[in-house]
Amino acid sequence: MTGSHAQPAAGRGPAAARDATTARMTAAIERDGGASDEVAVEEPLEIRVDGKALAVTMRTPGHDEELALGFLFGEGLIDCVRQAGPSRDFASNVVEVGGPLLREPGARNFYTTSSCGVCGRGALEEVEVTAPRAKDGPVVSRELLATLPDRIAQPAFATTGGTHATGLFDANGALLVAREDVGRHNAMDKVVGRALADGMLPLSGRVLCVTGRLSFELVQKAAVAGAPVLVGVGAPSSLAVELAADRGITLCGFASRGNLNVYTGEQRVRA
């Protein structure tokens, strides 16, 4: 992999590397009247496999290789880390992943917007990624789960107010990975891609937390990654609750200021 595995330049520490990544994620624009705002960058990313275009997603630049790997894993197209980096022609906004794929993705191409991870699908029935039921997983206190959103590092959101974030935690609430993006599903894919590269999948024994609403595609991605617990700041959709119950996932919403609603899998939540 490249990019996400790049080492900081000599004399620069992790903080400087994070600042450089955040700088790629934001841009200054001029409002009417001459005032300037920092906004989240949104650009297309083409994912190629063995030179062939497979998917295009609208994303915030940064950790693109992780995004590509997480997307392919979530679609059931790969089951282990693959080489990922710039394309052979060094085209901008393109990541090339080494094949072969586990199955033929079909004639249709994926196109996803930053707001919806499955908007390019023709019908709900097409979302057919095999995901086993979650393992028993950890038992975590309600109080701890309610604090997880506040533990996610969000430098781009602090600057722009325009990004979502996903955090991966251990059962004690220690933050392992955090990623931001204008698309909530992209932030999840980046975390899953990082976990895949680090050999952490399946995510049994760990907790995922998202800073927005709990949609169907986020529960789907958590299920494929093997996460037994998914926490969100916002509300879940009916399909999200249905899928979480079916896959044995603990789904918690409205996590904020010590509050938490548990929708499924309450056996993992300690009062």
Short mmCIF file of C-alpha atoms in Angstrom, two decimals:
data_model
loop_
_atom_site.label_atom_id
_atom_site.label_comp_id
_atom_site.label_asym_id
_atom_site.label_seq_id
_atom_site.Cartn_x
_atom_site.Cartn_y
_atom_site.Cartn_z
CA MET A 1 0.00 0.00 0.00
CA THR A 2 1.01 3.60 -0.46
CA GLY A 3 -0.27 6.82 1.01
CA SER A 4 -1.72 5.40 4.20
CA HIS A 5 1.63 3.67 4.83
CA ALA A 6 3.74 6.69 3.95
CA GLN A 7 6.25 7.66 6.61
CA PRO A 8 6.46 11.24 7.94
CA ALA A 9 9.26 13.31 6.47
CA ALA A 10 12.48 13.55 8.44
CA GLY A 11 12.12 15.80 11.42
CA ARG A 12 8.34 15.67 11.33
CA GLY A 13 6.27 13.73 13.81
CA PRO A 14 2.79 12.17 13.68
CA ALA A 15 1.15 15.50 14.52
CA ALA A 16 2.69 17.13 11.43
CA ALA A 17 1.57 14.20 9.28
CA ARG A 18 -1.98 14.56 10.62
CA ASP A 19 -1.91 18.29 9.88
CA ALA A 20 -0.86 17.57 6.28
CA THR A 21 -3.71 15.10 5.87
CA THR A 22 -6.22 17.58 7.30
CA ALA A 23 -4.94 20.24 4.91
CA ARG A 24 -5.86 18.00 1.97
CA MET A 25 -9.35 17.57 3.38
CA THR A 26 -10.21 21.27 3.63
CA ALA A 27 -10.26 24.24 1.27
CA ALA A 28 -10.81 27.99 1.70
CA ILE A 29 -13.71 29.59 -0.15
CA GLU A 30 -14.88 33.17 -0.26
CA ARG A 31 -18.43 33.93 0.78
CA ASP A 32 -20.49 36.85 -0.48
CA GLY A 33 -19.19 39.95 1.21
CA GLY A 34 -15.56 38.82 1.14
CA ALA A 35 -15.45 36.64 4.25
CA SER A 36 -13.58 33.34 3.97
CA ASP A 37 -14.69 29.90 5.15
CA GLU A 38 -12.92 26.55 5.38
CA VAL A 39 -15.02 23.80 3.79
CA ALA A 40 -14.59 20.05 3.42
CA VAL A 41 -13.17 18.99 0.05
CA GLU A 42 -15.35 16.66 -2.04
CA GLU A 43 -13.83 15.00 -5.10
CA PRO A 44 -14.45 11.81 -7.09
CA LEU A 45 -12.28 8.75 -6.52
CA GLU A 46 -12.11 6.01 -9.11
CA ILE A 47 -11.30 2.53 -7.80
CA ARG A 48 -9.63 0.26 -10.33
CA VAL A 49 -8.82 -3.44 -9.97
CA ASP A 50 -6.06 -4.77 -12.20
CA GLY A 51 -6.39 -1.72 -14.43
CA LYS A 52 -10.16 -1.97 -14.87
CA ALA A 53 -12.46 0.71 -13.46
CA LEU A 54 -14.86 -0.77 -10.91
CA ALA A 55 -16.32 2.06 -8.82
CA VAL A 56 -16.46 5.82 -8.45
CA THR A 57 -17.26 7.43 -5.12
CA MET A 58 -17.44 11.04 -4.02
CA ARG A 59 -15.11 11.39 -1.08
CA THR A 60 -12.82 13.69 0.88
CA PRO A 61 -9.18 13.09 -0.15
CA GLY A 62 -6.97 11.29 2.35
CA HIS A 63 -6.47 7.60 3.18
CA ASP A 64 -7.72 6.72 -0.31
CA GLU A 65 -6.06 3.29 -0.32
CA GLU A 66 -7.86 2.42 2.92
CA LEU A 67 -11.14 3.60 1.39
CA ALA A 68 -10.65 1.37 -1.65
CA LEU A 69 -9.77 -1.69 0.42
CA GLY A 70 -12.64 -1.12 2.86
CA PHE A 71 -15.13 -0.67 0.03
CA LEU A 72 -14.03 -3.87 -1.74
CA PHE A 73 -14.08 -5.83 1.52
CA GLY A 74 -17.55 -4.55 2.37
CA GLU A 75 -18.81 -5.65 -1.04
CA GLY A 76 -17.43 -9.16 -0.51
CA LEU A 77 -14.98 -8.74 -3.39
CA ILE A 78 -11.79 -9.28 -1.35
CA ASP A 79 -11.15 -11.08 1.94
CA CYS A 80 -7.54 -10.09 2.64
CA VAL A 81 -5.31 -7.08 2.18
CA ARG A 82 -4.25 -6.32 -1.40
CA GLN A 83 -1.66 -4.03 -2.90
CA ALA A 84 -3.21 -0.59 -3.33
CA GLY A 85 -1.75 2.65 -4.61
CA PRO A 86 -1.53 5.01 -7.58
CA SER A 87 -2.61 3.74 -10.97
CA ARG A 88 -0.03 2.80 -13.58
CA ASP A 89 -0.74 6.02 -15.48
CA PHE A 90 -0.55 8.06 -12.23
CA ALA A 91 -3.97 9.56 -12.91
CA SER A 92 -5.25 11.88 -10.21
CA ASN A 93 -8.10 10.74 -7.98
CA VAL A 94 -7.52 7.08 -8.89
CA VAL A 95 -6.54 4.14 -6.68
CA GLU A 96 -5.53 0.83 -8.21
CA VAL A 97 -6.00 -2.38 -6.23
CA GLY A 98 -4.44 -5.70 -7.10
CA GLY A 99 -6.74 -8.55 -8.06
CA PRO A 100 -8.16 -11.02 -8.56
CA LEU A 101 -11.56 -10.42 -7.04
CA LEU A 102 -13.33 -13.21 -5.17
CA ARG A 103 -16.30 -13.02 -7.49
CA GLU A 104 -17.43 -11.25 -10.61
CA PRO A 105 -19.01 -7.93 -9.56
CA GLY A 106 -21.42 -8.07 -12.49
CA ALA A 107 -22.00 -5.89 -15.48
CA ARG A 108 -23.12 -2.84 -13.51
CA ASN A 109 -20.58 -0.33 -12.27
CA PHE A 110 -20.76 1.13 -8.79
CA TYR A 111 -21.39 4.85 -8.43
CA THR A 112 -21.86 6.21 -4.94
CA THR A 113 -22.41 9.73 -3.72
CA SER A 114 -21.00 11.15 -0.52
CA SER A 115 -24.40 10.95 1.15
CA CYS A 116 -25.40 7.37 0.38
CA GLY A 117 -23.33 4.24 0.14
CA VAL A 118 -25.90 2.23 -1.79
CA CYS A 119 -27.62 4.86 -3.93
CA GLY A 120 -26.11 3.31 -7.05
CA ARG A 121 -27.93 0.03 -6.41
CA GLY A 122 -31.07 -0.64 -8.40
CA ALA A 123 -32.90 -2.31 -5.52
CA LEU A 124 -32.46 -3.32 -1.91
CA GLU A 125 -32.34 -6.98 -2.99
CA GLU A 126 -29.01 -6.31 -4.70
CA VAL A 127 -27.34 -5.67 -1.34
CA GLU A 128 -26.38 -9.30 -0.81
CA VAL A 129 -23.07 -9.41 1.00
CA THR A 130 -22.50 -12.49 3.11
CA ALA A 131 -22.04 -11.54 6.75
CA PRO A 132 -22.16 -14.16 9.53
CA ARG A 133 -23.95 -13.37 12.77
CA ALA A 134 -21.83 -11.39 15.20
CA LYS A 135 -19.79 -13.23 17.82
CA ASP A 136 -20.75 -12.86 21.48
CA GLY A 137 -18.35 -9.94 21.71
CA PRO A 138 -17.65 -7.67 24.68
CA VAL A 139 -20.02 -6.49 27.40
CA VAL A 140 -19.58 -2.73 27.68
CA SER A 141 -21.09 -0.29 30.15
CA ARG A 142 -23.82 2.03 28.91
CA GLU A 143 -21.91 4.97 30.36
CA LEU A 144 -18.78 4.14 28.35
CA LEU A 145 -20.68 3.66 25.08
CA ALA A 146 -22.33 7.06 25.52
CA THR A 147 -18.91 8.76 25.68
CA LEU A 148 -17.44 7.22 22.52
CA PRO A 149 -18.43 10.01 20.06
CA ASP A 150 -16.52 12.54 22.16
CA ARG A 151 -13.39 10.36 21.96
CA ILE A 152 -13.17 10.42 18.15
CA ALA A 153 -10.54 12.79 16.75
CA GLN A 154 -12.21 15.08 14.18
CA PRO A 155 -9.76 17.80 13.08
CA ALA A 156 -11.47 18.36 9.71
CA PHE A 157 -14.88 18.69 11.37
CA ALA A 158 -13.44 21.15 13.89
CA THR A 159 -12.30 23.31 10.97
CA THR A 160 -15.25 22.94 8.59
CA GLY A 161 -18.23 21.40 10.39
CA GLY A 162 -18.78 19.40 7.19
CA THR A 163 -17.44 15.89 7.74
CA HIS A 164 -18.58 12.64 9.32
CA ALA A 165 -16.30 10.37 11.31
CA THR A 166 -16.01 6.72 12.29
CA GLY A 167 -13.98 5.48 15.23
CA LEU A 168 -12.85 1.98 16.11
CA PHE A 169 -12.46 1.27 19.84
CA ASP A 170 -11.39 -1.60 22.03
CA ALA A 171 -13.72 -2.88 24.74
CA ASN A 172 -12.17 -0.47 27.27
CA GLY A 173 -12.93 2.60 25.17
CA ALA A 174 -9.42 3.17 23.79
CA LEU A 175 -9.51 4.71 20.31
CA LEU A 176 -7.68 2.50 17.78
CA VAL A 177 -8.50 4.20 14.46
CA ALA A 178 -10.46 7.31 13.47
CA ARG A 179 -11.22 8.58 9.97
CA GLU A 180 -13.23 11.50 8.55
CA ASP A 181 -14.99 12.07 5.23
CA VAL A 182 -17.89 14.01 3.75
CA GLY A 183 -19.53 10.60 3.27
CA ARG A 184 -20.42 8.63 6.38
CA HIS A 185 -20.01 5.35 4.50
CA ASN A 186 -16.57 6.48 3.24
CA ALA A 187 -15.40 7.15 6.79
CA MET A 188 -16.50 3.63 7.72
CA ASP A 189 -14.74 2.13 4.68
CA LYS A 190 -11.52 3.94 5.60
CA VAL A 191 -11.59 2.47 9.10
CA VAL A 192 -12.36 -1.02 7.82
CA GLY A 193 -9.62 -0.71 5.22
CA ARG A 194 -7.12 0.31 7.90
CA ALA A 195 -8.22 -2.60 10.08
CA LEU A 196 -7.84 -4.98 7.13
CA ALA A 197 -4.31 -3.73 6.44
CA ASP A 198 -3.40 -4.13 10.11
CA GLY A 199 -4.78 -7.66 10.38
CA MET A 200 -7.56 -6.70 12.81
CA LEU A 201 -10.49 -8.24 10.93
CA PRO A 202 -12.92 -9.58 11.95
CA LEU A 203 -13.61 -6.87 14.52
CA SER A 204 -14.97 -9.22 17.18
CA GLY A 205 -14.28 -7.79 20.63
CA ARG A 206 -14.23 -4.22 19.31
CA VAL A 207 -16.73 -1.38 18.97
CA LEU A 208 -17.50 0.90 16.00
CA CYS A 209 -18.88 4.40 16.53
CA VAL A 210 -20.17 6.86 13.92
CA THR A 211 -20.90 10.54 14.38
CA GLY A 212 -24.09 10.62 12.33
CA ARG A 213 -27.28 8.67 11.85
CA LEU A 214 -27.31 4.89 11.70
CA SER A 215 -28.25 3.90 8.16
CA PHE A 216 -28.68 0.49 6.59
CA GLU A 217 -25.35 0.59 4.74
CA LEU A 218 -23.40 1.37 7.91
CA VAL A 219 -24.90 -1.62 9.70
CA GLN A 220 -24.15 -3.73 6.62
CA LYS A 221 -20.49 -2.66 6.60
CA ALA A 222 -20.19 -3.27 10.36
CA ALA A 223 -21.71 -6.74 9.91
CA VAL A 224 -19.31 -7.69 7.12
CA ALA A 225 -16.38 -6.46 9.22
CA GLY A 226 -17.54 -8.64 12.12
CA ALA A 227 -18.17 -5.79 14.57
CA PRO A 228 -20.52 -6.87 17.39
CA VAL A 229 -21.34 -3.32 18.55
CA LEU A 230 -22.21 -0.21 16.53
CA VAL A 231 -22.89 3.14 18.22
CA GLY A 232 -24.14 6.32 16.58
CA VAL A 233 -24.83 9.91 17.55
CA GLY A 234 -28.03 10.00 15.52
CA ALA A 235 -31.10 7.88 15.03
CA PRO A 236 -31.24 4.51 13.25
CA SER A 237 -33.48 3.76 10.30
CA SER A 238 -36.00 0.91 10.40
CA LEU A 239 -33.87 -1.18 8.02
CA ALA A 240 -30.77 -0.53 10.14
CA VAL A 241 -32.53 -1.91 13.21
CA GLU A 242 -33.90 -4.86 11.24
CA LEU A 243 -30.49 -5.79 9.84
CA ALA A 244 -28.73 -5.36 13.20
CA ALA A 245 -31.23 -7.68 14.86
CA ASP A 246 -30.88 -10.23 12.09
CA ARG A 247 -27.06 -10.23 12.28
CA GLY A 248 -26.93 -10.18 16.10
CA ILE A 249 -25.36 -6.72 16.35
CA THR A 250 -25.79 -4.42 19.33
CA LEU A 251 -27.09 -1.18 17.83
CA CYS A 252 -27.12 2.00 19.95
CA GLY A 253 -28.25 5.47 18.91
CA PHE A 254 -28.46 9.00 20.29
CA ALA A 255 -25.16 8.58 22.12
CA SER A 256 -24.48 11.95 23.72
CA ARG A 257 -23.85 13.48 27.13
CA GLY A 258 -24.32 10.23 29.01
CA ASN A 259 -27.46 9.23 27.11
CA LEU A 260 -27.85 6.14 24.94
CA ASN A 261 -30.73 4.26 23.30
CA VAL A 262 -30.19 0.53 22.80
CA TYR A 263 -32.20 -0.90 19.89
CA THR A 264 -30.83 -4.42 19.51
CA GLY A 265 -28.38 -6.72 21.28
CA GLU A 266 -28.89 -5.36 24.80
CA GLN A 267 -27.07 -8.37 26.24
CA ARG A 268 -23.77 -6.61 25.49
CA VAL A 269 -24.72 -3.42 27.33
CA ARG A 270 -24.08 -3.34 31.07
CA ALA A 271 -26.23 -0.97 33.07
#
